[in-house]
Amino acid sequence: YNPDTTDFRTMLVKLQKDDIQAIFVGSFSTDQITVLKNMKGLGMDLVFVGTTDLVTPEVVAQNSNLFAKTIVFGLPIVSQDLINRIKQVFPGKVITNEQAAGLAYIHLKQIAEILNTCGTDLSCVRNGMDNVKPEPAVGFHGFRNHIADFDVLIDEFKNGQFVPINN
């Protein structure tokens, strides 16, 4: 869909006619909420799969009536210790997405340390990135074949809250 889309009902009706069983939206939380509202308005009783940035306490409190059959996935919750460290470095700043802030802080710090060590030696930079230390505060285990290896959080909405899905 186009980035300026504010009403998903036409798309949802088309999907509904195809007898789908689930809706997956891997986009911004505002779009996910709009899709959920549109689904409710259309009487669609389908599984909704979204991303964990949808699950802020404020969003859940304001929209809990929308989350029946909702599953979210994404990176794990950033540790409170890391959030406190970020707030110390950037006092007075509002953190609107703790996962994004945590990841940015950790990875920029890793990159800065490697560039400080390696300078313009790209071989050294590649090797340094491939061997960065794990960072449990954001569920980061390191890089494997140049791809970040993270814990993955999968939650479902039950009894008024999002809880981990047990395997």
PDB file of C-alpha atoms in Angstrom:
ATOM      1  CA  TYR A   1       0.000   0.000   0.000  1.00  0.00           C
ATOM      2  CA  ASN A   2       1.029   3.610  -0.372  1.00  0.00           C
ATOM      3  CA  PRO A   3       2.693   5.304   2.614  1.00  0.00           C
ATOM      4  CA  ASP A   4      -0.098   7.884   2.895  1.00  0.00           C
ATOM      5  CA  THR A   5      -2.868   5.255   3.142  1.00  0.00           C
ATOM      6  CA  THR A   6      -5.208   5.999   6.053  1.00  0.00           C
ATOM      7  CA  ASP A   7      -8.077   3.633   5.211  1.00  0.00           C
ATOM      8  CA  PHE A   8      -7.462  -0.034   4.456  1.00  0.00           C
ATOM      9  CA  ARG A   9     -11.094  -1.144   4.113  1.00  0.00           C
ATOM     10  CA  THR A  10     -11.049  -1.522   0.316  1.00  0.00           C
ATOM     11  CA  MET A  11      -7.980  -3.765   0.483  1.00  0.00           C
ATOM     12  CA  LEU A  12      -9.423  -5.727   3.385  1.00  0.00           C
ATOM     13  CA  VAL A  13     -12.733  -6.329   1.584  1.00  0.00           C
ATOM     14  CA  LYS A  14     -10.819  -7.682  -1.437  1.00  0.00           C
ATOM     15  CA  LEU A  15      -8.828  -9.980   0.838  1.00  0.00           C
ATOM     16  CA  GLN A  16     -11.985 -11.062   2.663  1.00  0.00           C
ATOM     17  CA  LYS A  17     -13.545 -12.135  -0.652  1.00  0.00           C
ATOM     18  CA  ASP A  18     -10.541 -14.421  -1.201  1.00  0.00           C
ATOM     19  CA  ASP A  19     -11.422 -16.264   2.017  1.00  0.00           C
ATOM     20  CA  ILE A  20      -8.087 -15.550   3.692  1.00  0.00           C
ATOM     21  CA  GLN A  21      -7.398 -16.773   7.215  1.00  0.00           C
ATOM     22  CA  ALA A  22      -4.973 -14.137   8.490  1.00  0.00           C
ATOM     23  CA  ILE A  23      -3.776 -10.585   7.896  1.00  0.00           C
ATOM     24  CA  PHE A  24      -0.062  -9.812   8.196  1.00  0.00           C
ATOM     25  CA  VAL A  25       1.067  -6.197   8.465  1.00  0.00           C
ATOM     26  CA  GLY A  26       4.789  -5.618   8.962  1.00  0.00           C
ATOM     27  CA  SER A  27       4.630  -1.850   9.049  1.00  0.00           C
ATOM     28  CA  PHE A  28       4.452   1.069  11.444  1.00  0.00           C
ATOM     29  CA  SER A  29       2.291   0.667  14.535  1.00  0.00           C
ATOM     30  CA  THR A  30      -0.086   3.433  13.412  1.00  0.00           C
ATOM     31  CA  ASP A  31      -0.826   1.502  10.208  1.00  0.00           C
ATOM     32  CA  GLN A  32      -1.265  -1.720  12.161  1.00  0.00           C
ATOM     33  CA  ILE A  33      -3.795  -0.061  14.489  1.00  0.00           C
ATOM     34  CA  THR A  34      -5.685   1.399  11.522  1.00  0.00           C
ATOM     35  CA  VAL A  35      -5.853  -2.042   9.875  1.00  0.00           C
ATOM     36  CA  LEU A  36      -7.110  -3.570  13.146  1.00  0.00           C
ATOM     37  CA  LYS A  37      -9.770  -0.838  13.473  1.00  0.00           C
ATOM     38  CA  ASN A  38     -10.827  -1.323   9.850  1.00  0.00           C
ATOM     39  CA  MET A  39     -10.997  -5.109  10.361  1.00  0.00           C
ATOM     40  CA  LYS A  40     -13.201  -4.645  13.433  1.00  0.00           C
ATOM     41  CA  GLY A  41     -15.429  -2.204  11.542  1.00  0.00           C
ATOM     42  CA  LEU A  42     -15.853  -4.761   8.749  1.00  0.00           C
ATOM     43  CA  GLY A  43     -16.588  -7.554  11.219  1.00  0.00           C
ATOM     44  CA  MET A  44     -13.481  -9.488  10.151  1.00  0.00           C
ATOM     45  CA  ASP A  45     -12.668 -12.149  12.751  1.00  0.00           C
ATOM     46  CA  LEU A  46      -9.230 -13.167  11.491  1.00  0.00           C
ATOM     47  CA  VAL A  47      -5.806 -13.755  12.965  1.00  0.00           C
ATOM     48  CA  PHE A  48      -3.776 -10.544  12.791  1.00  0.00           C
ATOM     49  CA  VAL A  49       0.020 -10.768  12.719  1.00  0.00           C
ATOM     50  CA  GLY A  50       1.987  -7.600  13.436  1.00  0.00           C
ATOM     51  CA  THR A  51       5.256  -6.443  14.888  1.00  0.00           C
ATOM     52  CA  THR A  52       6.218  -5.922  18.523  1.00  0.00           C
ATOM     53  CA  ASP A  53       6.509  -2.149  18.142  1.00  0.00           C
ATOM     54  CA  LEU A  54       2.700  -2.272  18.152  1.00  0.00           C
ATOM     55  CA  VAL A  55       2.715  -3.471  21.764  1.00  0.00           C
ATOM     56  CA  THR A  56       3.539  -0.366  23.773  1.00  0.00           C
ATOM     57  CA  PRO A  57       1.664  -0.073  27.083  1.00  0.00           C
ATOM     58  CA  GLU A  58      -0.161   3.022  25.794  1.00  0.00           C
ATOM     59  CA  VAL A  59      -1.311   1.341  22.573  1.00  0.00           C
ATOM     60  CA  VAL A  60      -2.499  -1.758  24.420  1.00  0.00           C
ATOM     61  CA  ALA A  61      -4.388   0.329  27.003  1.00  0.00           C
ATOM     62  CA  GLN A  62      -6.097   2.429  24.330  1.00  0.00           C
ATOM     63  CA  ASN A  63      -6.898  -0.407  21.914  1.00  0.00           C
ATOM     64  CA  SER A  64      -7.203  -3.650  23.875  1.00  0.00           C
ATOM     65  CA  ASN A  65     -10.610  -4.296  22.291  1.00  0.00           C
ATOM     66  CA  LEU A  66      -8.871  -4.731  18.908  1.00  0.00           C
ATOM     67  CA  PHE A  67      -6.318  -7.397  19.817  1.00  0.00           C
ATOM     68  CA  ALA A  68      -8.351 -10.633  19.864  1.00  0.00           C
ATOM     69  CA  LYS A  69      -6.495 -13.160  17.668  1.00  0.00           C
ATOM     70  CA  THR A  70      -3.419 -10.909  17.448  1.00  0.00           C
ATOM     71  CA  ILE A  71       0.117 -12.274  17.320  1.00  0.00           C
ATOM     72  CA  VAL A  72       3.178 -10.035  17.253  1.00  0.00           C
ATOM     73  CA  PHE A  73       6.819 -10.796  16.612  1.00  0.00           C
ATOM     74  CA  GLY A  74      10.046  -8.887  16.681  1.00  0.00           C
ATOM     75  CA  LEU A  75      13.100  -8.189  18.715  1.00  0.00           C
ATOM     76  CA  PRO A  76      12.995  -8.696  22.471  1.00  0.00           C
ATOM     77  CA  ILE A  77      12.266  -5.902  24.903  1.00  0.00           C
ATOM     78  CA  VAL A  78      15.363  -3.807  25.593  1.00  0.00           C
ATOM     79  CA  SER A  79      16.618  -4.107  29.166  1.00  0.00           C
ATOM     80  CA  GLN A  80      15.717  -1.291  31.542  1.00  0.00           C
ATOM     81  CA  ASP A  81      19.403  -0.980  32.432  1.00  0.00           C
ATOM     82  CA  LEU A  82      20.222  -0.112  28.810  1.00  0.00           C
ATOM     83  CA  ILE A  83      17.361   2.382  28.609  1.00  0.00           C
ATOM     84  CA  ASN A  84      18.673   4.021  31.787  1.00  0.00           C
ATOM     85  CA  ARG A  85      22.184   4.215  30.277  1.00  0.00           C
ATOM     86  CA  ILE A  86      20.789   5.842  27.121  1.00  0.00           C
ATOM     87  CA  LYS A  87      18.843   8.354  29.223  1.00  0.00           C
ATOM     88  CA  GLN A  88      22.071   9.230  31.061  1.00  0.00           C
ATOM     89  CA  VAL A  89      23.852   9.858  27.768  1.00  0.00           C
ATOM     90  CA  PHE A  90      20.907  11.869  26.379  1.00  0.00           C
ATOM     91  CA  PRO A  91      19.283  13.542  29.391  1.00  0.00           C
ATOM     92  CA  GLY A  92      15.970  15.245  28.757  1.00  0.00           C
ATOM     93  CA  LYS A  93      15.359  13.417  25.475  1.00  0.00           C
ATOM     94  CA  VAL A  94      12.152  11.443  24.988  1.00  0.00           C
ATOM     95  CA  ILE A  95      12.595   7.860  23.809  1.00  0.00           C
ATOM     96  CA  THR A  96       9.598   6.978  21.646  1.00  0.00           C
ATOM     97  CA  ASN A  97      10.788   3.526  20.579  1.00  0.00           C
ATOM     98  CA  GLU A  98      12.972   1.791  23.154  1.00  0.00           C
ATOM     99  CA  GLN A  99      13.868  -1.109  20.842  1.00  0.00           C
ATOM    100  CA  ALA A 100      15.061   1.237  18.101  1.00  0.00           C
ATOM    101  CA  ALA A 101      16.937   3.401  20.608  1.00  0.00           C
ATOM    102  CA  GLY A 102      18.598   0.368  22.192  1.00  0.00           C
ATOM    103  CA  LEU A 103      19.654  -1.118  18.870  1.00  0.00           C
ATOM    104  CA  ALA A 104      20.919   2.196  17.536  1.00  0.00           C
ATOM    105  CA  TYR A 105      22.896   2.900  20.710  1.00  0.00           C
ATOM    106  CA  ILE A 106      24.524  -0.550  20.801  1.00  0.00           C
ATOM    107  CA  HIS A 107      25.326  -0.788  17.098  1.00  0.00           C
ATOM    108  CA  LEU A 108      26.598   2.772  16.751  1.00  0.00           C
ATOM    109  CA  LYS A 109      28.832   2.169  19.748  1.00  0.00           C
ATOM    110  CA  GLN A 110      30.114  -1.079  18.147  1.00  0.00           C
ATOM    111  CA  ILE A 111      30.738   0.650  14.811  1.00  0.00           C
ATOM    112  CA  ALA A 112      32.508   3.590  16.472  1.00  0.00           C
ATOM    113  CA  GLU A 113      34.812   1.271  18.423  1.00  0.00           C
ATOM    114  CA  ILE A 114      35.677  -0.722  15.297  1.00  0.00           C
ATOM    115  CA  LEU A 115      36.284   2.393  13.171  1.00  0.00           C
ATOM    116  CA  ASN A 116      38.429   3.823  15.942  1.00  0.00           C
ATOM    117  CA  THR A 117      40.523   0.644  15.874  1.00  0.00           C
ATOM    118  CA  CYS A 118      40.549   0.008  12.116  1.00  0.00           C
ATOM    119  CA  GLY A 119      40.401   3.430  10.545  1.00  0.00           C
ATOM    120  CA  THR A 120      39.909   2.991   6.792  1.00  0.00           C
ATOM    121  CA  ASP A 121      41.107  -0.638   6.657  1.00  0.00           C
ATOM    122  CA  LEU A 122      37.932  -2.299   5.298  1.00  0.00           C
ATOM    123  CA  SER A 123      39.234  -5.803   5.918  1.00  0.00           C
ATOM    124  CA  CYS A 124      39.745  -4.909   9.570  1.00  0.00           C
ATOM    125  CA  VAL A 125      36.253  -3.324   9.724  1.00  0.00           C
ATOM    126  CA  ARG A 126      34.607  -6.443   8.237  1.00  0.00           C
ATOM    127  CA  ASN A 127      36.497  -8.696  10.613  1.00  0.00           C
ATOM    128  CA  GLY A 128      35.665  -6.432  13.549  1.00  0.00           C
ATOM    129  CA  MET A 129      31.944  -6.420  12.749  1.00  0.00           C
ATOM    130  CA  ASP A 130      31.907 -10.178  12.240  1.00  0.00           C
ATOM    131  CA  ASN A 131      33.424 -10.620  15.696  1.00  0.00           C
ATOM    132  CA  VAL A 132      31.595  -8.037  17.820  1.00  0.00           C
ATOM    133  CA  LYS A 133      30.649  -9.160  21.296  1.00  0.00           C
ATOM    134  CA  PRO A 134      27.088 -10.280  22.008  1.00  0.00           C
ATOM    135  CA  GLU A 135      24.859  -7.733  23.719  1.00  0.00           C
ATOM    136  CA  PRO A 136      22.193  -9.452  25.835  1.00  0.00           C
ATOM    137  CA  ALA A 137      20.527  -6.094  26.644  1.00  0.00           C
ATOM    138  CA  VAL A 138      19.029  -6.148  23.125  1.00  0.00           C
ATOM    139  CA  GLY A 139      19.085  -9.904  22.492  1.00  0.00           C
ATOM    140  CA  PHE A 140      22.011  -9.591  20.048  1.00  0.00           C
ATOM    141  CA  HIS A 141      24.219 -12.684  19.689  1.00  0.00           C
ATOM    142  CA  GLY A 142      26.608 -11.421  17.024  1.00  0.00           C
ATOM    143  CA  PHE A 143      26.850 -11.646  13.267  1.00  0.00           C
ATOM    144  CA  ARG A 144      26.728 -14.874  11.271  1.00  0.00           C
ATOM    145  CA  ASN A 145      27.765 -14.512   7.649  1.00  0.00           C
ATOM    146  CA  HIS A 146      27.332 -10.726   7.990  1.00  0.00           C
ATOM    147  CA  ILE A 147      23.732 -11.088   9.222  1.00  0.00           C
ATOM    148  CA  ALA A 148      22.755 -10.034  12.739  1.00  0.00           C
ATOM    149  CA  ASP A 149      21.651 -12.891  14.986  1.00  0.00           C
ATOM    150  CA  PHE A 150      18.974 -11.806  17.485  1.00  0.00           C
ATOM    151  CA  ASP A 151      16.545 -13.420  19.873  1.00  0.00           C
ATOM    152  CA  VAL A 152      13.021 -13.265  18.480  1.00  0.00           C
ATOM    153  CA  LEU A 153       9.991 -12.454  20.574  1.00  0.00           C
ATOM    154  CA  ILE A 154       6.627 -13.973  19.593  1.00  0.00           C
ATOM    155  CA  ASP A 155       3.632 -12.948  21.701  1.00  0.00           C
ATOM    156  CA  GLU A 156      -0.113 -13.458  21.492  1.00  0.00           C
ATOM    157  CA  PHE A 157      -2.904 -11.445  23.096  1.00  0.00           C
ATOM    158  CA  LYS A 158      -4.543 -13.347  25.960  1.00  0.00           C
ATOM    159  CA  ASN A 159      -6.589 -12.145  28.907  1.00  0.00           C
ATOM    160  CA  GLY A 160      -5.991  -8.474  28.179  1.00  0.00           C
ATOM    161  CA  GLN A 161      -2.234  -8.613  27.605  1.00  0.00           C
ATOM    162  CA  PHE A 162       0.444  -9.851  25.237  1.00  0.00           C
ATOM    163  CA  VAL A 163       2.174 -12.981  26.514  1.00  0.00           C
ATOM    164  CA  PRO A 164       4.928 -15.162  25.011  1.00  0.00           C
ATOM    165  CA  ILE A 165       3.761 -18.051  22.879  1.00  0.00           C
ATOM    166  CA  ASN A 166       5.025 -21.264  24.422  1.00  0.00           C
ATOM    167  CA  ASN A 167       6.491 -23.796  22.030  1.00  0.00           C
TER     168      ASN A 167
END
